[in-house]
Short mmCIF file of C-alpha atoms in Angstrom, two decimals:
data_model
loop_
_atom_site.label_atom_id
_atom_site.label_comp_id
_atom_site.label_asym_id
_atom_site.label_seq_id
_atom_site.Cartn_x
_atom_site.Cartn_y
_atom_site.Cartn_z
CA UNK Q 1 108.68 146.51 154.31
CA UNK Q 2 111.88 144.92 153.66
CA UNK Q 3 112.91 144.17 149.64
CA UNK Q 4 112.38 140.70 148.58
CA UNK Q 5 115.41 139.51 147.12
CA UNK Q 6 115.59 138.73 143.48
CA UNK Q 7 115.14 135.07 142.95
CA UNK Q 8 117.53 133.26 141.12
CA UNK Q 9 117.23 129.46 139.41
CA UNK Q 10 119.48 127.05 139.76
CA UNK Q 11 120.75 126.19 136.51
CA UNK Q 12 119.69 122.18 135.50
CA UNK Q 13 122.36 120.48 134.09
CA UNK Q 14 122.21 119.91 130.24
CA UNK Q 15 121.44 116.44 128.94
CA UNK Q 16 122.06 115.22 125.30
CA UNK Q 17 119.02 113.86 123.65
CA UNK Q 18 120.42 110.71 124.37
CA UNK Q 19 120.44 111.28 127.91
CA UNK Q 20 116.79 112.57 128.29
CA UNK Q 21 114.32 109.58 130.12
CA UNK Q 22 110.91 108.98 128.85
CA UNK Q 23 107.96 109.85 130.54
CA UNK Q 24 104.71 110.44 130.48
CA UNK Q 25 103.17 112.71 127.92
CA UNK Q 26 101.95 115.23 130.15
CA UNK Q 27 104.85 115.14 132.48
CA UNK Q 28 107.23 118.11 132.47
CA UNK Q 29 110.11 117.30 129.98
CA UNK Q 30 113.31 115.95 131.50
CA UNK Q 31 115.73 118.15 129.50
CA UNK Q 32 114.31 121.00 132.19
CA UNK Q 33 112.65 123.54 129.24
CA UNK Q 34 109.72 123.95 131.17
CA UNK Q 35 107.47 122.20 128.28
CA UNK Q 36 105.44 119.16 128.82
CA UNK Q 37 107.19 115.71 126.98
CA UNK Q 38 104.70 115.40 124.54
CA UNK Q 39 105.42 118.89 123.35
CA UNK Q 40 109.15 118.48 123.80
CA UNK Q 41 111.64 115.37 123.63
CA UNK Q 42 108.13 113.12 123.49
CA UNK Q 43 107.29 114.87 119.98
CA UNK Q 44 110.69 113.46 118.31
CA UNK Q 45 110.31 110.07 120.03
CA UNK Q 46 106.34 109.57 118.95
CA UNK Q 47 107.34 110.31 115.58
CA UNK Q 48 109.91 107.96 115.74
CA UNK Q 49 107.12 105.18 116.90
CA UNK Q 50 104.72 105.99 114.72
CA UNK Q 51 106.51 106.80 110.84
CA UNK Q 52 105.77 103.81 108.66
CA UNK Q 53 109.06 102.05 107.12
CA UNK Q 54 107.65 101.16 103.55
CA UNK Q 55 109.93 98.08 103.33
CA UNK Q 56 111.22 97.20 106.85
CA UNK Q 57 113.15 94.03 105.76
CA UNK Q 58 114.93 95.86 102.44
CA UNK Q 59 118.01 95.15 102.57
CA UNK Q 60 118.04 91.57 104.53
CA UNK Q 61 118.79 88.63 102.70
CA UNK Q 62 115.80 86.95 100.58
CA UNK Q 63 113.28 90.10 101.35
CA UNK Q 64 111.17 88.60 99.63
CA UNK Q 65 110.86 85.11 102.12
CA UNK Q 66 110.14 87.81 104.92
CA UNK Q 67 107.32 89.23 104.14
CA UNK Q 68 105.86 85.97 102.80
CA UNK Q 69 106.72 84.69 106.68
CA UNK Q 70 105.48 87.48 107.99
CA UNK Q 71 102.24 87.89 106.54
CA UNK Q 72 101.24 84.81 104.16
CA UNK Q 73 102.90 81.28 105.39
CA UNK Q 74 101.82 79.88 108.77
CA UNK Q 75 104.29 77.61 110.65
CA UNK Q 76 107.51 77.85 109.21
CA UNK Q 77 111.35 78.46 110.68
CA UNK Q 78 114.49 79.67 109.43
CA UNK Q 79 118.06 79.69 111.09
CA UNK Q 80 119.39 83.15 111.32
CA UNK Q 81 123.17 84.32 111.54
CA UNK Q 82 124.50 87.26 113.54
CA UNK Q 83 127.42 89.31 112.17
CA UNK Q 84 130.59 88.46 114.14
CA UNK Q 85 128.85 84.75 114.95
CA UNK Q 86 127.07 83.87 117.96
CA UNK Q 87 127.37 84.91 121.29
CA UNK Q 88 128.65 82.30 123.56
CA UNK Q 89 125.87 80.13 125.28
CA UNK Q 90 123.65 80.72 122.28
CA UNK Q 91 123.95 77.54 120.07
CA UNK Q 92 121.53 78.92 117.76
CA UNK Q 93 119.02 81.92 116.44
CA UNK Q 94 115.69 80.40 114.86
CA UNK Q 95 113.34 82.75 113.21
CA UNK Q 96 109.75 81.31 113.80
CA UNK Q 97 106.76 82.57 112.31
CA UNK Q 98 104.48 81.96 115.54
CA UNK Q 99 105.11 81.34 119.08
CA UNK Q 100 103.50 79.46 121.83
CA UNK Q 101 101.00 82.23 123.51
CA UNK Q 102 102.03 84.82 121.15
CA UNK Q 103 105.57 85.22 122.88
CA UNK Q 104 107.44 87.94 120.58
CA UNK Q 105 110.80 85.57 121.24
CA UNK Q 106 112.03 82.63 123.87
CA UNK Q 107 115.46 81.85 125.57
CA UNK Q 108 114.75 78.11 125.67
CA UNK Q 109 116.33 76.30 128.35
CA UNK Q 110 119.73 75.19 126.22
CA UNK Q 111 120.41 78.81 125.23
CA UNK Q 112 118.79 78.68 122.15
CA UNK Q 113 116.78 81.56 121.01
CA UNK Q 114 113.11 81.78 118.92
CA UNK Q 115 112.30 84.89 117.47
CA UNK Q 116 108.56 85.37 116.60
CA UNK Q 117 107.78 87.56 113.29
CA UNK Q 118 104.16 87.78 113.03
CA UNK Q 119 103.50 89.04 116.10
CA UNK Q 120 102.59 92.93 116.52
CA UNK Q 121 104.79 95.43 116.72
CA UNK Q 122 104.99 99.20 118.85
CA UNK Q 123 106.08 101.00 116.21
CA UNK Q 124 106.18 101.56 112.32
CA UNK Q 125 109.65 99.73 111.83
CA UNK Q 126 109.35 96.14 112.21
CA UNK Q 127 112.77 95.41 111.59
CA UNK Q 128 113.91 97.88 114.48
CA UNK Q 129 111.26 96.12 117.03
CA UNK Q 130 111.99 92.62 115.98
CA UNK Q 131 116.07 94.02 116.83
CA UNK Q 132 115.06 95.06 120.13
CA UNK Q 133 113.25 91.78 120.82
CA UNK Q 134 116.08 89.52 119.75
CA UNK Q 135 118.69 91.66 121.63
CA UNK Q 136 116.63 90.77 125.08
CA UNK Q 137 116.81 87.67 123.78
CA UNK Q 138 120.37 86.89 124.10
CA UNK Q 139 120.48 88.78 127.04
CA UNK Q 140 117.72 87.05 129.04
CA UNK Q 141 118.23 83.95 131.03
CA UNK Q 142 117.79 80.48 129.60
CA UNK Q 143 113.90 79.30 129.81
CA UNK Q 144 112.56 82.76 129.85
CA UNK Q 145 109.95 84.14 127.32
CA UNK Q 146 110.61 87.89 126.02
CA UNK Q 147 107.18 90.22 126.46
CA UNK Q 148 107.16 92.82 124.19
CA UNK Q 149 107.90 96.20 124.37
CA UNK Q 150 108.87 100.25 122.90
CA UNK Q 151 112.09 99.77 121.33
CA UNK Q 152 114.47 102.64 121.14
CA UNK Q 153 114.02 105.21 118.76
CA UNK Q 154 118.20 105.27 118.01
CA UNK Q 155 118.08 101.57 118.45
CA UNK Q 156 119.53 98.89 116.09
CA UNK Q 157 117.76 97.26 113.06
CA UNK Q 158 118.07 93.29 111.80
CA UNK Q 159 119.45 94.69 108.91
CA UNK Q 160 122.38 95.93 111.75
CA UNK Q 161 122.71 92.57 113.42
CA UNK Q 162 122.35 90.00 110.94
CA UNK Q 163 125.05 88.86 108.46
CA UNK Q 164 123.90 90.10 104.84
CA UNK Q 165 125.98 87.41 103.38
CA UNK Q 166 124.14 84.25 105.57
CA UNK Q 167 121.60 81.69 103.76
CA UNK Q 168 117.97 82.51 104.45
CA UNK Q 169 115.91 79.33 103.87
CA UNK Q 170 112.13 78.83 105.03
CA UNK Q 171 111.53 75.22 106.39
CA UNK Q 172 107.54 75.43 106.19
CA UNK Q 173 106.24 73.11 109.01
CA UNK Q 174 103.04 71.22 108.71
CA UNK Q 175 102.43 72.40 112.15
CA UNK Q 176 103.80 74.21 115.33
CA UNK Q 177 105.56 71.25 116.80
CA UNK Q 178 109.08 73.00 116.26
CA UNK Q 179 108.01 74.73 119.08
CA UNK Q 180 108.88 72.62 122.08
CA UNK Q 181 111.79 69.79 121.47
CA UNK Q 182 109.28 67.42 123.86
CA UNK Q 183 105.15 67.77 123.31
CA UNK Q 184 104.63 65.45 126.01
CA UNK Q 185 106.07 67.66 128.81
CA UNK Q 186 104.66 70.61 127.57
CA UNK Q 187 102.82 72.98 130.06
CA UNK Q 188 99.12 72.82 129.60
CA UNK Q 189 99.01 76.62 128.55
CA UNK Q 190 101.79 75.51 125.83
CA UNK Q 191 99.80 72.29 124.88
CA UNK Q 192 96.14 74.25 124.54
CA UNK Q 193 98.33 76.80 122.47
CA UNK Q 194 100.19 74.23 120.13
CA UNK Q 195 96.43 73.01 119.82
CA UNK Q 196 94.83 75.83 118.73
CA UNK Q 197 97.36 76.90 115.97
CA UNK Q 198 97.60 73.58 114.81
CA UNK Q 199 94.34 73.65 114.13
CA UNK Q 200 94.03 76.76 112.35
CA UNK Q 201 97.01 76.42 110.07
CA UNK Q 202 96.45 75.79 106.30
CA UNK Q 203 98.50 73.75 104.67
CA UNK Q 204 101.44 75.61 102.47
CA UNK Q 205 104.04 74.52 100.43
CA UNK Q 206 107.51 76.80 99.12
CA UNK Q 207 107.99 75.77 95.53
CA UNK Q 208 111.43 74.96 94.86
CA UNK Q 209 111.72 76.18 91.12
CA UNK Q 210 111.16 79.62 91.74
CA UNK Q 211 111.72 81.66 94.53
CA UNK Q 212 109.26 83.03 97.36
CA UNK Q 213 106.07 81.41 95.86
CA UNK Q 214 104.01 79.71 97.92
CA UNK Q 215 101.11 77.33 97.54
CA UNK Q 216 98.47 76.72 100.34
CA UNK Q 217 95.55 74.83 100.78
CA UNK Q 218 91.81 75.45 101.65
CA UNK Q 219 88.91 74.20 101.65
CA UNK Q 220 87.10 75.62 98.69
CA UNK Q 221 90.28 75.82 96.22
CA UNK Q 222 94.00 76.01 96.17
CA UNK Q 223 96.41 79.05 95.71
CA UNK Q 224 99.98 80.37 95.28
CA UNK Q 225 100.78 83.50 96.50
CA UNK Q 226 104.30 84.62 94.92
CA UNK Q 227 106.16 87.36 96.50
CA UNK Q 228 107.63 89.35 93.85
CA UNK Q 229 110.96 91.95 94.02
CA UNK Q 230 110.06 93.74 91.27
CA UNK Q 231 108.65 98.06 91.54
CA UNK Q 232 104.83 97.63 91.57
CA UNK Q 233 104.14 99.93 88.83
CA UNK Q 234 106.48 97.73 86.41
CA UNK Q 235 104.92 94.50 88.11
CA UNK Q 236 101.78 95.34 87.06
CA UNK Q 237 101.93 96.44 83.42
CA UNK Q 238 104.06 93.39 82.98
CA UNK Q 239 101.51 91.59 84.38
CA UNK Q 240 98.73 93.24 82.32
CA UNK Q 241 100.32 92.11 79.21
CA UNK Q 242 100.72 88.88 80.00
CA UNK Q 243 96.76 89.14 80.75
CA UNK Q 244 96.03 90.65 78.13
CA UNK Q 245 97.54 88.23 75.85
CA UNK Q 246 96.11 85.03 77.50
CA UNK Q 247 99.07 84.27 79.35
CA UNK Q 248 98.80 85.00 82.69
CA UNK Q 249 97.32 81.64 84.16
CA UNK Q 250 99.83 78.39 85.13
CA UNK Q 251 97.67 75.64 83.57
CA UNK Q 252 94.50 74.48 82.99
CA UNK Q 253 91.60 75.76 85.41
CA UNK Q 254 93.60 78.19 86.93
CA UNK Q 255 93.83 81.91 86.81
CA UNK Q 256 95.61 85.26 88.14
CA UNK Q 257 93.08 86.94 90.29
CA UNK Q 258 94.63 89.54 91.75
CA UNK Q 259 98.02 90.75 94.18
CA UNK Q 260 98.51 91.92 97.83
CA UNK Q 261 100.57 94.83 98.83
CA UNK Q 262 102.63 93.68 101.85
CA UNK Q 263 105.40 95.62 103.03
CA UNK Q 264 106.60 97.84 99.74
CA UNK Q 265 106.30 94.37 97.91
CA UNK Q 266 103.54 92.88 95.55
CA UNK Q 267 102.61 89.44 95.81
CA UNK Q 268 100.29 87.96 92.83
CA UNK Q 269 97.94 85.54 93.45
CA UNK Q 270 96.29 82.58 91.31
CA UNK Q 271 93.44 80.54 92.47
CA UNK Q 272 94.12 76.55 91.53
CA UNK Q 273 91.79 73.65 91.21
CA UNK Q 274 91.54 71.75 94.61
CA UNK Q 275 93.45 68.96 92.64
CA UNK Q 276 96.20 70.77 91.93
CA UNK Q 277 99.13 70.52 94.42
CA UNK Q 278 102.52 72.12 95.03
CA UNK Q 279 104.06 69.76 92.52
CA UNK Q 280 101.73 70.06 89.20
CA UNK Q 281 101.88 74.06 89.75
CA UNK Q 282 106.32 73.58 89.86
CA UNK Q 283 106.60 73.60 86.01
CA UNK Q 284 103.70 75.85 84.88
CA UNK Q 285 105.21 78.58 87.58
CA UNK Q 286 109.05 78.32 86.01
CA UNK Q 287 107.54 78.83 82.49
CA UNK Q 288 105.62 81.55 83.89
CA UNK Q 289 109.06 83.09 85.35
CA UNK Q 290 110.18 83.24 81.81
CA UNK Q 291 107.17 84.51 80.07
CA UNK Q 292 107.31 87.64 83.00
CA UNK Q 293 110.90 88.13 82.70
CA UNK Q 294 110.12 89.05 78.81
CA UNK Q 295 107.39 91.28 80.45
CA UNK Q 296 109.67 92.86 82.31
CA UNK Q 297 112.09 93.94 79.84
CA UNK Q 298 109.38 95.33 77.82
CA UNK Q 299 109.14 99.31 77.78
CA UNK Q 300 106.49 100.04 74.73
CA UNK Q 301 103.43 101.95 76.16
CA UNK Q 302 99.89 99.47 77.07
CA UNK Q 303 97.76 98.68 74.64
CA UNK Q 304 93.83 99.64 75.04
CA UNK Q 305 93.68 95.63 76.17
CA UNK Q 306 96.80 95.79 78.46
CA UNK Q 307 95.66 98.45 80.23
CA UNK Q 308 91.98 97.68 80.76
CA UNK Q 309 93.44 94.42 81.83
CA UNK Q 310 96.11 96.65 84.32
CA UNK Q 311 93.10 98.74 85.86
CA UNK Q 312 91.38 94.81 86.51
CA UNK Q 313 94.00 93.67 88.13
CA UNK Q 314 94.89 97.17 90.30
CA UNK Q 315 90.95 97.10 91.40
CA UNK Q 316 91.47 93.57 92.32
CA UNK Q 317 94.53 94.93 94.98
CA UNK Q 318 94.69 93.95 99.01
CA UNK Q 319 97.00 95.91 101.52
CA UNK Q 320 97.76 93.29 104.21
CA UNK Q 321 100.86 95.78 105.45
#
């Protein structure tokens, strides 16, 4: 019987990890190893979706009015600015809480773009998603909506596109009317949407004395929810001394009942009397500024008080992020 001749491979040409496609998980891996994706190139790239960015918006302007947008105020907008200034045929960027059937951004019809923030995200980094979404933004023809999507592991953050040095200032809407410039001509699926959220929102005010706090509405009794800068750890046993000494509250009737973790940042929380509204709870909230600021610089170990008031207020935590 005749030899069988030795077989030889042709040699696959070598791709950068750049280069290398994505595809399914139990697909052979592009890069021509032999391995399946998911135990090649697809092992960097899922861990790349999945690792949790402790504070995604670090580094932006006002962090602190992100996360509140993102996770505790319901209609609200702010005007965004690109490093290098807009592209041409984009007259403006508009960050938007919510959009109209949950639309992660929109290329309305005169250029203009809407970037939703509180919708979900594919991967651990919000910042990089939200990136991704407002680049196909820009790109996408006026009057089209932007579905979501994977964004690229490598690919750009906000904290990459937007100017550090631009003004970042919530305008908190009453409702979702921002959302088309004429409600009468809206499409029904627009109209039943602008409906719905309307109807849902509660009302919230931004203070104006201090920054990021927020007062809201319901039924039962009224709140502000103040998103704080500060390391946790020093938050808190600032916070339990203030407790501790009776000084915690902002008024009459009302009292510090806890905090939310929400994106690396802690936001305190006070319940108010239903009477109370944004403007009674303006003064009490700058004196409390002060009295926390003294906190603050405070380094002397707790007290047997402070810290039975710390492990009170650390039992009384809620991750929203």
């Amino acid at each position: 019987m005749a030899k069988k001749r030795p077989q030889t491979k042709a040699k696959r040409p070598q791709l950068s990890d750049g280069e290398i496609p994505v595809v399914g998980a139990r697909e052979p891996c592009p890069c021509g190893s032999g391995r399946r994706y998911k135990a090649c190139h697809g092992r960097a790239a899922a861990q790349a979706v999945t690792e949790l960015v402790h504070r995604p918006f670090e580094g932006l302007p006002s962090e602190c009015d992100w996360v509140a947008l993102r996770e505790l105020v319901p209609a609200a907008t702010v005007e965004l600015t690109l490093k290098g200034g807009l592209p041409e045929g984009v007259p403006s960027i508009t960050l938007a809480t919510v959009l109209p059937m949950a639309w992660p951004a929109l290329r309305r019809e005169d250029g203009s773009v809407l970037l939703g923030l509180q919708n979900d995200t594919a991967s651990g980094d919000i910042s990089r998603d939200l990136a991704d979404t407002l680049q196909q933004a820009l790109a996408a023809k006026p009057g089209t909506p932007i579905q979501g999507r994977r964004a690229p592991a490598d690919g750009p953050r906000l904290q990459d596109l937007l100017d550090p040095e631009g003004a970042f200032e919530p305008v908190v809407h009453s409702g979702f009317e921002f959302w088309v410039p004429d409600a009468e001509n809206a499409t029904p699926e627009v109209a039943a949407s602008l409906e719905r959220a309307n109807a849902a929102a509660i009302p919230t005010v931004k203070l104006t004395g201090v920054d990021s706090a927020y007062w809201c509405e319901t039924p039962e009794k009224n709140h502000l929810r103040w998103v704080m800068p500060h390391a946790e750890e020093q938050l808190l046993d600032a916070l339990a001394r203030l407790h501790a000494a009776g000084k915690s509250n902002l008024g009459e009737g009302t009292r510090l009942v806890g905090s939310f973790r929400a994106h690396g940042l802690t936001v305190p929380v006070w319940d108010l009397p239903s009477g109370v509204g944004a403007e009674e709870v303006e003064k009490p909230a700058a004196e409390f500024a002060e009295r926390l600021a003294t906190a603050l610089a405070t380094d002397v170990p707790l007290t047997a008080d402070e810290r039975r008031a710390r492990g009170g207020l650390t039992n009384r935590q809620v991750t929203l992020s």
